[in-house]
Coordinates of C-alpha atoms in Angstrom, one line a residue:
M294 CA 0.1 0.0 0.0
T295 CA 1.2 3.5 -0.9
S296 CA 2.1 6.2 1.5
A297 CA -0.4 8.5 -0.3
T298 CA -3.3 5.8 0.5
K299 CA -2.2 5.5 4.1
T300 CA -2.3 9.0 4.7
A301 CA -5.8 9.2 3.1
G302 CA -7.0 6.4 5.8
I303 CA -7.8 3.8 2.6
G304 CA -7.4 0.6 3.8
A305 CA -7.2 1.0 7.1
P306 CA -9.4 -1.2 9.5
A307 CA -13.1 0.0 9.5
R308 CA -14.3 2.1 12.5
P309 CA -17.7 1.1 14.2
G310 CA -20.6 1.9 12.3
T311 CA -18.7 2.7 8.8
A312 CA -18.3 -0.8 7.5
A313 CA -21.5 -1.5 5.8
G314 CA -23.6 1.3 6.3
G315 CA -22.6 3.4 3.2
G316 CA -23.5 0.7 0.9
A317 CA -22.3 1.1 -2.7
L318 CA -21.2 4.7 -1.7
A319 CA -19.3 3.5 1.3
G320 CA -15.9 5.3 1.5
T321 CA -16.8 7.9 -1.1
G322 CA -16.0 11.1 1.1
T323 CA -12.7 9.4 1.6
L324 CA -11.8 8.9 -1.8
V325 CA -12.9 12.5 -2.5
R326 CA -10.1 13.8 0.1
F327 CA -7.9 10.9 -1.7
A328 CA -8.6 12.6 -5.0
L329 CA -7.8 16.1 -3.9
R330 CA -4.6 15.3 -2.3
R331 CA -3.4 13.8 -5.6
D332 CA -4.8 16.2 -7.5
R333 CA -3.4 19.4 -4.9
V334 CA -1.4 20.5 -8.0
R335 CA -3.2 19.6 -11.2
L336 CA -6.4 21.0 -10.6
P337 CA -5.1 24.4 -9.3
V338 CA -2.8 24.5 -12.6
W339 CA -5.8 24.1 -14.6
I340 CA -8.0 26.4 -12.8
L341 CA -5.8 29.3 -12.4
A342 CA -4.6 28.8 -16.4
L343 CA -8.2 29.2 -17.4
L344 CA -9.1 32.0 -15.4
L345 CA -6.1 33.9 -15.7
G346 CA -6.6 33.4 -20.1
T347 CA -10.0 34.7 -19.5
L348 CA -9.3 37.5 -17.3
S349 CA -6.3 38.8 -20.0
T350 CA -8.6 38.0 -22.8
A351 CA -11.2 40.0 -21.3
N352 CA -8.6 43.1 -20.9
S353 CA -7.3 42.8 -24.3
Y354 CA -10.7 43.0 -25.8
A355 CA -11.3 46.4 -24.0
E356 CA -8.1 47.7 -25.3
L357 CA -8.3 46.3 -28.8
Y358 CA -11.7 47.3 -29.5
G359 CA -12.1 50.3 -27.6
T360 CA -14.2 52.8 -29.6
P361 CA -17.6 51.9 -31.2
E362 CA -15.9 52.4 -34.8
D363 CA -13.4 49.3 -33.9
R364 CA -16.5 47.5 -32.5
A365 CA -18.5 47.9 -35.8
N366 CA -15.5 46.6 -37.7
A367 CA -15.0 43.7 -35.7
V368 CA -19.0 43.0 -36.2
E369 CA -18.4 43.2 -40.0
T370 CA -15.6 40.9 -40.1
M371 CA -16.9 38.1 -37.6
G372 CA -20.5 38.1 -39.4
S373 CA -19.2 35.8 -42.0
P374 CA -19.9 32.2 -41.8
A375 CA -16.3 31.7 -41.3
G376 CA -15.9 33.8 -38.6
L377 CA -19.2 32.6 -37.0
A378 CA -17.9 28.9 -37.4
M379 CA -14.8 30.4 -35.5
S380 CA -16.6 32.2 -32.8
G381 CA -20.4 31.7 -31.8
P382 CA -24.0 32.4 -32.9
R383 CA -24.8 35.8 -34.8
H384 CA -27.0 37.3 -32.1
Y385 CA -24.1 38.4 -30.3
L386 CA -23.0 41.0 -33.0
D387 CA -26.3 42.8 -32.2
D388 CA -24.6 44.5 -29.3
Y389 CA -21.1 43.8 -29.6
T390 CA -19.9 45.5 -26.2
S391 CA -16.7 43.9 -24.6
G392 CA -18.5 41.6 -22.9
A393 CA -20.5 40.5 -26.0
M394 CA -16.9 39.4 -27.4
L395 CA -16.1 37.7 -24.6
G396 CA -19.2 35.3 -24.8
H397 CA -19.1 35.2 -28.7
Q398 CA -15.3 34.6 -29.2
M399 CA -14.1 32.8 -25.9
L400 CA -17.0 30.9 -24.2
G401 CA -16.9 27.9 -27.1
F402 CA -13.0 27.4 -27.0
T403 CA -12.6 27.5 -23.4
A404 CA -15.5 25.4 -23.0
V405 CA -13.3 23.1 -24.7
L406 CA -10.6 23.3 -22.5
V407 CA -13.1 22.9 -19.5
G408 CA -14.4 20.1 -21.2
L409 CA -10.8 18.6 -21.4
M410 CA -10.3 19.1 -17.7
S411 CA -13.0 17.1 -16.6
V412 CA -12.4 14.3 -18.9
L413 CA -9.0 14.0 -17.6
V414 CA -10.3 14.1 -13.7
I415 CA -13.0 11.2 -14.3
T416 CA -10.6 8.8 -16.3
R417 CA -7.7 9.7 -13.8
H418 CA -9.5 8.1 -10.9
T419 CA -12.3 5.6 -12.1
R420 CA -10.5 3.9 -15.5
A421 CA -7.0 4.5 -14.8
E422 CA -7.6 3.5 -11.2
E423 CA -9.0 0.1 -12.6
E424 CA -6.7 -0.2 -15.2
T425 CA -3.3 -0.1 -12.5
G426 CA -4.8 -2.7 -10.1
R427 CA -5.8 0.2 -7.3
A428 CA -9.3 0.2 -7.4
E429 CA -9.2 -3.7 -6.8
L430 CA -7.5 -3.5 -4.0
L431 CA -9.2 -0.7 -2.5
R432 CA -12.9 -2.0 -3.1
S433 CA -11.8 -5.3 -1.3
T434 CA -12.2 -3.4 1.8
V435 CA -15.1 -0.9 2.8
V436 CA -15.3 1.0 -0.5
G437 CA -18.7 0.1 -2.1
R438 CA -19.1 -0.4 -5.9
H439 CA -20.1 3.3 -6.7
A440 CA -17.7 5.1 -4.4
H441 CA -14.5 5.5 -7.3
L442 CA -17.0 7.2 -9.7
A443 CA -19.1 9.2 -7.2
A444 CA -15.9 10.4 -5.7
A445 CA -14.5 11.2 -9.3
L446 CA -17.7 13.2 -10.2
S447 CA -17.8 15.0 -7.0
V448 CA -14.0 16.3 -7.6
A449 CA -14.8 17.2 -11.2
A450 CA -17.7 18.7 -9.9
L451 CA -16.1 20.7 -7.3
A452 CA -13.2 22.1 -9.6
N453 CA -16.0 23.2 -12.4
L454 CA -17.7 25.0 -9.5
V455 CA -14.8 26.8 -8.2
L456 CA -13.7 27.6 -11.7
G457 CA -17.3 29.1 -12.5
L458 CA -16.9 30.9 -9.1
L459 CA -13.6 32.6 -9.7
L460 CA -14.2 33.6 -13.2
A461 CA -17.7 35.4 -12.2
L462 CA -15.7 37.2 -9.4
G463 CA -13.0 37.9 -11.6
L464 CA -14.7 39.6 -15.0
G465 CA -16.7 41.2 -12.3
G466 CA -14.1 43.1 -10.7
L467 CA -12.5 43.9 -13.8
G468 CA -14.6 47.3 -14.5
I469 CA -14.6 46.7 -17.9
D470 CA -17.8 48.2 -19.8
G471 CA -20.4 45.7 -21.1
V472 CA -19.0 43.1 -18.3
D473 CA -21.2 43.5 -15.5
A474 CA -21.7 41.4 -12.4
G475 CA -25.0 39.3 -13.6
G476 CA -23.4 38.6 -17.1
S477 CA -20.4 37.5 -15.1
L478 CA -22.0 35.2 -13.1
L479 CA -23.8 33.3 -16.0
Y480 CA -20.4 33.6 -17.4
G481 CA -19.0 31.3 -15.0
A482 CA -22.1 29.1 -14.2
A483 CA -21.9 28.5 -18.5
H484 CA -18.2 26.8 -17.9
A485 CA -19.5 25.1 -15.0
A486 CA -22.5 23.6 -16.9
V487 CA -20.3 22.6 -19.5
G488 CA -17.5 20.8 -17.3
L489 CA -20.6 19.2 -15.5
V490 CA -21.7 17.5 -18.7
F491 CA -18.8 16.4 -20.3
A492 CA -17.7 14.9 -16.5
G493 CA -20.8 12.7 -17.1
V494 CA -19.7 12.1 -20.5
A495 CA -16.3 10.6 -19.3
A496 CA -18.6 8.8 -16.9
V497 CA -20.1 6.7 -19.6
T498 CA -17.1 6.5 -21.8
A499 CA -15.1 4.6 -18.7
Q500 CA -17.5 1.9 -18.6
L501 CA -17.5 1.1 -22.0
T502 CA -13.8 0.3 -22.3
A503 CA -11.0 -1.8 -20.3
H504 CA -8.6 1.2 -21.1
A505 CA -7.9 4.6 -19.9
R506 CA -6.6 5.6 -22.9
G507 CA -9.6 4.3 -24.6
A508 CA -12.1 5.9 -22.3
T509 CA -10.4 9.1 -22.3
G510 CA -10.0 9.4 -26.4
T511 CA -13.9 8.9 -26.7
A512 CA -14.3 11.3 -24.4
L513 CA -12.5 13.9 -26.2
A514 CA -14.0 12.6 -29.6
V515 CA -17.4 13.9 -28.1
I516 CA -16.0 17.0 -27.3
G517 CA -14.6 17.4 -30.8
A518 CA -18.0 16.3 -32.4
A519 CA -19.9 19.2 -29.6
Y520 CA -17.7 21.9 -31.0
V521 CA -18.1 20.5 -34.7
L522 CA -21.7 20.6 -34.6
R523 CA -21.7 24.0 -32.6
A524 CA -19.6 25.5 -35.5
A525 CA -21.8 23.9 -38.5
G526 CA -24.7 25.3 -36.4
D527 CA -23.9 28.7 -36.0
S528 CA -22.0 29.3 -39.7
G529 CA -25.8 28.4 -41.0
E530 CA -28.7 30.1 -41.4
S531 CA -31.0 28.7 -38.8
G532 CA -28.4 27.5 -36.6
A533 CA -30.3 23.8 -35.6
L534 CA -27.3 21.7 -35.4
S535 CA -26.1 24.3 -32.5
W536 CA -28.7 22.9 -30.4
L537 CA -27.3 19.6 -30.6
S538 CA -24.1 20.8 -28.5
P539 CA -23.7 21.5 -25.3
I540 CA -21.3 24.0 -26.1
G541 CA -24.0 25.4 -28.4
W542 CA -26.4 25.6 -25.2
A543 CA -23.8 27.2 -23.2
Q544 CA -23.4 29.9 -25.9
R545 CA -27.3 30.4 -26.3
T546 CA -27.2 31.8 -23.2
Y547 CA -25.9 34.9 -24.9
V548 CA -24.1 36.1 -21.9
Y549 CA -23.7 39.8 -21.3
V550 CA -26.2 40.5 -24.0
D551 CA -29.6 38.7 -23.4
D552 CA -28.3 36.9 -19.9
D553 CA -30.7 33.9 -20.6
W554 CA -30.0 31.2 -18.0
W555 CA -32.3 28.6 -19.2
P556 CA -30.5 26.8 -21.5
L557 CA -28.3 25.7 -18.7
L558 CA -30.8 23.8 -17.4
L559 CA -30.3 21.5 -20.8
C560 CA -26.6 21.1 -19.8
L561 CA -27.4 20.1 -15.8
A562 CA -30.0 17.4 -17.6
L563 CA -27.5 16.2 -20.0
A564 CA -24.9 15.9 -16.9
A565 CA -27.3 14.1 -14.5
G566 CA -28.6 11.5 -17.1
C567 CA -24.9 10.9 -18.3
A568 CA -24.0 10.4 -14.7
A569 CA -27.2 8.1 -14.0
T570 CA -26.0 6.4 -17.2
G571 CA -22.3 5.5 -15.9
F572 CA -23.7 4.2 -12.5
A573 CA -25.9 1.9 -13.9
L574 CA -23.3 0.6 -16.5
S575 CA -21.0 -0.2 -13.8
T576 CA -23.1 -2.4 -12.4
R577 CA -23.2 -4.5 -15.7
R578 CA -19.6 -5.1 -15.8
D579 CA -16.6 -6.4 -13.8
V580 CA -13.7 -4.7 -12.0
G581 CA -11.1 -4.1 -14.7
A582 CA -13.4 -4.8 -17.4
G583 CA -15.4 -2.7 -20.1
I584 CA -19.2 -3.2 -21.3
R585 CA -17.2 -3.4 -25.0
P586 CA -15.7 -6.5 -25.0
Q587 CA -12.0 -6.9 -26.1
K588 CA -11.5 -8.2 -29.6
P589 CA -9.6 -11.6 -29.7
G590 CA -7.0 -10.3 -32.0
R591 CA -5.0 -12.2 -34.3
P592 CA -3.7 -15.7 -33.3
V593 CA -0.1 -14.4 -34.3
A594 CA 0.9 -11.1 -33.7
S595 CA 2.7 -9.2 -36.8
P596 CA 6.6 -9.2 -37.2
A597 CA 6.3 -5.2 -36.3
L598 CA 5.1 -5.8 -32.9
G599 CA 8.2 -7.8 -32.3
T600 CA 10.0 -5.1 -32.5
P601 CA 10.4 -1.9 -30.0
L602 CA 9.6 0.7 -32.5
G603 CA 6.5 -1.5 -34.0
L604 CA 5.4 -1.8 -30.0
A605 CA 5.6 1.7 -29.8
L606 CA 3.7 2.8 -32.9
R607 CA 1.1 0.2 -31.7
L608 CA 0.7 2.1 -28.5
H609 CA 0.9 5.6 -29.7
R610 CA -1.4 5.4 -32.9
G611 CA -4.8 5.9 -31.6
M612 CA -3.1 9.4 -30.0
L613 CA -1.8 10.0 -32.9
A614 CA -4.7 9.9 -35.4
G615 CA -6.8 12.0 -33.1
F616 CA -4.1 14.8 -32.9
G617 CA -3.5 14.4 -36.8
A618 CA -7.2 14.8 -37.4
G619 CA -7.8 17.5 -34.9
L620 CA -5.1 19.7 -36.4
F621 CA -6.2 19.0 -40.2
L622 CA -9.5 20.4 -39.2
M623 CA -7.7 23.4 -37.4
G624 CA -5.7 24.1 -40.2
A625 CA -8.7 23.9 -42.3
M626 CA -10.4 26.2 -40.0
Y627 CA -8.3 29.0 -40.5
G628 CA -7.1 28.4 -43.9
S629 CA -10.9 29.3 -44.3
I630 CA -11.1 33.1 -43.0
L631 CA -7.5 33.5 -44.8
G632 CA -8.5 35.1 -47.5
Q633 CA -10.7 37.5 -45.4
A634 CA -7.7 38.3 -42.8
E635 CA -6.7 41.7 -44.3
D636 CA -10.6 42.8 -43.7
M637 CA -10.5 41.1 -40.4
L638 CA -7.5 42.8 -39.1
K639 CA -7.1 46.0 -40.3
D640 CA -8.4 48.1 -38.1
I641 CA -6.8 46.9 -35.3
D642 CA -3.5 48.6 -34.4
Q643 CA -2.1 46.2 -32.2
L644 CA -2.4 43.2 -34.4
Q645 CA -1.5 45.4 -37.6
E646 CA 1.7 46.4 -35.2
A647 CA 2.3 42.6 -34.1
L648 CA 1.9 41.4 -38.1
K649 CA 4.1 44.1 -39.1
R650 CA 7.1 42.9 -36.7
I651 CA 6.9 39.8 -38.1
G652 CA 7.0 40.8 -41.9
G653 CA 5.9 39.5 -45.1
T654 CA 4.4 41.3 -48.2
G655 CA 0.8 41.1 -46.9
I656 CA -1.7 40.9 -44.1
A657 CA -2.5 37.5 -44.9
E658 CA 1.1 36.0 -45.2
A659 CA 2.0 37.4 -41.8
F660 CA -1.4 36.3 -40.3
A661 CA -0.5 32.5 -41.5
S662 CA 2.8 32.8 -39.9
M663 CA 1.4 34.0 -36.5
V664 CA -1.4 30.9 -37.0
M665 CA 1.6 28.5 -37.6
V666 CA 2.9 29.2 -34.0
V667 CA -0.2 27.9 -32.4
V668 CA -0.9 24.7 -34.8
A669 CA 3.0 24.1 -33.5
V670 CA 1.9 24.5 -29.8
V671 CA -0.9 22.3 -30.4
A672 CA 1.5 19.6 -32.0
A673 CA 3.7 20.4 -29.2
V674 CA 1.1 19.1 -26.9
Y675 CA 1.2 15.7 -28.6
V676 CA 4.8 15.2 -28.6
V677 CA 5.1 15.9 -25.1
M678 CA 2.1 13.5 -24.2
A679 CA 3.6 11.1 -26.5
A680 CA 7.3 11.4 -25.3
L681 CA 6.1 10.8 -21.5
R682 CA 4.2 7.6 -22.6
A683 CA 7.5 5.7 -21.5
R684 CA 7.3 7.2 -17.9
A685 CA 4.1 5.7 -18.0
E686 CA 4.7 2.6 -19.1
E687 CA 7.3 2.6 -16.5
T688 CA 5.1 3.8 -13.4
A689 CA 2.6 1.1 -14.3
G690 CA 5.1 -1.7 -14.2
R691 CA 4.8 -2.8 -18.0
A692 CA 8.4 -1.8 -19.0
E693 CA 10.2 -4.0 -16.2
P694 CA 8.7 -7.4 -18.0
L695 CA 10.0 -6.0 -21.6
L696 CA 13.5 -4.8 -19.8
A697 CA 14.0 -8.2 -18.4
T698 CA 14.3 -9.6 -21.8
G699 CA 17.3 -8.5 -24.2
L700 CA 15.5 -5.5 -25.0
S701 CA 17.8 -2.6 -23.5
R702 CA 16.6 0.9 -21.9
G703 CA 17.9 2.7 -24.7
R704 CA 16.2 1.0 -27.8
W705 CA 12.6 0.8 -25.3
A706 CA 12.4 4.4 -24.5
G707 CA 14.2 5.7 -28.1
S708 CA 11.3 3.6 -30.1
H709 CA 8.7 6.2 -27.6
L710 CA 11.0 9.2 -28.3
A711 CA 10.9 8.4 -32.3
V712 CA 7.4 8.0 -32.2
A713 CA 7.0 11.3 -30.5
M714 CA 9.4 13.1 -33.0
G715 CA 8.0 11.3 -36.1
G716 CA 4.4 11.7 -35.3
G717 CA 4.9 15.2 -34.1
T718 CA 6.4 15.9 -37.7
L719 CA 3.9 14.0 -39.2
A720 CA 1.2 16.2 -37.5
L721 CA 2.6 19.0 -38.7
L722 CA 2.3 18.0 -42.2
V723 CA -1.2 17.2 -42.0
A724 CA -1.9 20.8 -40.0
G725 CA 0.0 22.6 -42.9
L726 CA -1.9 20.4 -45.4
G727 CA -5.7 21.7 -44.3
F728 CA -4.3 24.8 -43.9
G729 CA -3.0 24.9 -47.3
I730 CA -6.1 23.7 -48.9
A731 CA -8.3 25.8 -47.3
G732 CA -6.4 28.7 -47.6
A733 CA -6.0 28.1 -51.4
A734 CA -9.7 28.0 -51.7
S735 CA -10.1 30.9 -49.6
T736 CA -7.9 33.3 -51.4
G737 CA -7.9 31.5 -54.9
D738 CA -3.9 31.2 -54.6
G739 CA -3.0 27.3 -55.1
V740 CA 0.8 28.0 -54.7
L741 CA -0.3 28.4 -50.7
V742 CA -0.8 24.7 -50.3
P743 CA 3.1 23.9 -50.9
R744 CA 4.4 27.2 -49.2
L745 CA 2.1 26.4 -46.2
V746 CA 3.1 22.8 -45.7
G747 CA 6.5 24.1 -45.8
A748 CA 6.1 26.7 -43.0
A749 CA 4.5 23.8 -40.5
L750 CA 7.4 21.6 -41.0
A751 CA 9.6 24.2 -40.1
Y752 CA 8.7 23.9 -36.6
A753 CA 9.8 20.3 -36.2
P754 CA 12.9 21.0 -34.9
A755 CA 11.6 22.6 -32.1
L756 CA 9.0 20.0 -31.7
W757 CA 12.2 17.4 -31.5
V758 CA 13.9 20.0 -28.8
T759 CA 10.8 19.6 -26.8
V760 CA 11.0 15.7 -26.9
G761 CA 14.8 16.1 -26.0
V762 CA 13.7 18.1 -23.2
A763 CA 11.1 15.4 -22.1
A764 CA 13.8 13.1 -22.4
V765 CA 16.1 14.4 -20.1
L766 CA 13.5 15.0 -17.3
F767 CA 12.7 11.0 -17.9
G768 CA 16.3 9.7 -17.9
W769 CA 17.7 12.3 -14.9
F770 CA 14.5 13.7 -12.9
P771 CA 11.8 11.3 -13.3
R772 CA 9.8 12.3 -10.6
A773 CA 9.9 16.2 -12.4
S774 CA 8.9 14.7 -15.7
A775 CA 5.8 16.7 -15.9
A776 CA 8.0 20.1 -16.1
A777 CA 8.3 19.1 -19.9
W778 CA 4.6 20.9 -20.2
I779 CA 6.5 24.4 -19.4
V780 CA 8.0 24.0 -23.2
P781 CA 4.6 24.3 -25.2
V782 CA 3.1 26.4 -22.6
Y783 CA 6.0 28.9 -22.7
A784 CA 5.8 29.0 -26.7
F785 CA 2.2 29.9 -26.7
V786 CA 2.1 33.0 -24.1
V787 CA 5.5 34.3 -25.5
G788 CA 5.1 33.3 -29.1
Y789 CA 1.4 34.0 -30.0
L790 CA 0.2 36.3 -27.1
G791 CA 3.6 38.0 -26.5
Q792 CA 3.7 39.0 -30.5
I793 CA 0.4 41.1 -29.3
L794 CA 1.4 42.4 -26.1
R795 CA 5.1 43.4 -26.9
F796 CA 7.3 41.2 -24.9
P797 CA 10.8 42.0 -25.2
D798 CA 12.9 39.5 -27.8
W799 CA 15.2 37.6 -25.2
M800 CA 11.9 36.3 -23.9
N801 CA 11.0 34.7 -27.7
N802 CA 14.7 33.3 -27.7
L803 CA 14.2 31.2 -24.6
S804 CA 11.7 29.2 -26.5
P805 CA 12.7 26.5 -29.5
F806 CA 9.9 27.6 -31.1
G807 CA 11.2 31.4 -31.1
H808 CA 14.5 30.5 -33.2
V809 CA 12.1 29.0 -36.1
P810 CA 12.0 31.4 -39.2
R811 CA 8.2 32.7 -39.3
L812 CA 7.2 31.4 -42.9
P813 CA 5.5 32.2 -45.2
A814 CA 6.0 36.1 -44.0
A815 CA 9.6 35.4 -43.6
D816 CA 12.7 34.2 -45.7
L817 CA 13.8 30.7 -45.2
D818 CA 16.8 30.5 -43.1
W819 CA 18.4 26.7 -42.7
T820 CA 20.9 27.7 -40.0
P821 CA 18.9 28.0 -36.8
L822 CA 16.8 25.0 -37.9
L823 CA 19.9 22.9 -38.1
V824 CA 21.1 24.1 -34.8
L825 CA 17.9 23.0 -33.1
T826 CA 18.2 19.5 -34.7
L827 CA 21.5 19.5 -33.1
V828 CA 20.6 20.3 -29.9
A829 CA 17.8 17.7 -30.2
A830 CA 19.9 15.4 -30.9
G831 CA 22.3 16.0 -27.6
L832 CA 19.2 16.6 -25.0
V833 CA 17.8 12.8 -26.5
W834 CA 21.4 11.6 -26.0
L835 CA 21.6 12.8 -22.7
G836 CA 18.2 11.5 -21.4
L837 CA 18.9 8.0 -22.8
A838 CA 22.4 8.4 -20.8
G839 CA 20.5 9.3 -17.7
L840 CA 18.2 6.4 -18.2
R841 CA 21.0 4.0 -18.0
R842 CA 22.1 5.0 -15.0
R843 CA 19.2 5.0 -12.8
D844 CA 16.5 2.6 -11.2
L845 CA 13.3 1.6 -12.5
E846 CA 10.0 3.3 -10.5
T847 CA 7.2 1.5 -10.2
K848 CA 4.1 2.3 -8.0

């Protein structure tokens, strides 16, 4: 039994009157405290990041669109089908205050992030616990059969409610015209309601499959489908498809415009229905199993699975396919508005100055260069997850049996790092392809396809450096491996927001992404790309050397 479970009191002898009195929910309170202790860093980071990002965006809207003329110009550009698909329903444009801008342009985007937070909380404390065997161990004591799911839902609900309250208090205290206290309370409640919906969705997907990755991937696919339905509905005339999406329900509160609370009742009803379904499904399966039976598989494994690289690719293929599809759609969405970029940005002085610093012969090229930073950061999220997969295999105890054979540590970990580097490059390729195809259709310039594909691939060496940083942490400081997430987060803050907020150049130089030529606006310079490649190779070598020198850690 781990020290964490001892501290939480799990597995200790039951006190008189507590053993069977709770029935199926026995031990839920203890598991809630245990989960909060385990997430004492993760959840505050999530909540603070979403809060600070929202507050900074609200302030930037007030500065960028400070006059009625600026807001009128924004209405003209955001009223196109592509603009509405990227933002939200047209009704917000009727009274486009700073608050209406926040609800129109940010609510749908942050709702996706809140949903992601909720999904990860649920799968971490339910399906992942079963997959590692800890749930079965705890349920052999006085823990009820519904306690794990009830505790996970309680923690997710608490996190969403805290986030909603902080958003309400933070936005209400900014003193921005059009951002009042009542609308801020609704804005926070909308985020909490959407988070509860996707927590309920994850409660269902956690029952369907025997693996945490499958449960998480299915829930994330639901989030993606909800966003696509919202975008398709808002860009159409009737908007009917948006009513099939909980994200669309949240946006149809028309926060800071009409302040309608009733669509949140739909979110709460769906969240309760999904949670009830999750509890019902959990009684129809065994611990560690899923409702959906696993396929028996081939009688004989393919020759590729007998190699470290083939096994790593098999483990990573689902996540790689998901990120590849998502980045292709992301590139296509940005490309669809590339032809309107000049009209959209011509009256925004701060963005004009930021684009001028990037360079290029026109606003469309500079805008594409700025978008490439966002695309590269999303790809960096994939490579960090992929590079740290070796750490997850180690702590779950699955690496030790492999390394007990003739497989060396370097080949085992190197295969995961190779898939991370190659997969990240492939993700950039498909993102650039989607951006180029949609951009060429938007502008009528077919040359954009190879140019934007090349601009995306230019960030591959920076992704390789990100993998190298994760490798060093994994090899030498395994318990600090999560610090690799600093690289993509810092790259986004400095590389994207820093262009608008005028951060000093030295801050951009601290990120590997800051040394990549800003194609297609800038000229191609091979020197920094070669240097980044050499740095990546050195970091990977150093990380593998550290792995060979330390003991394996298992939980």
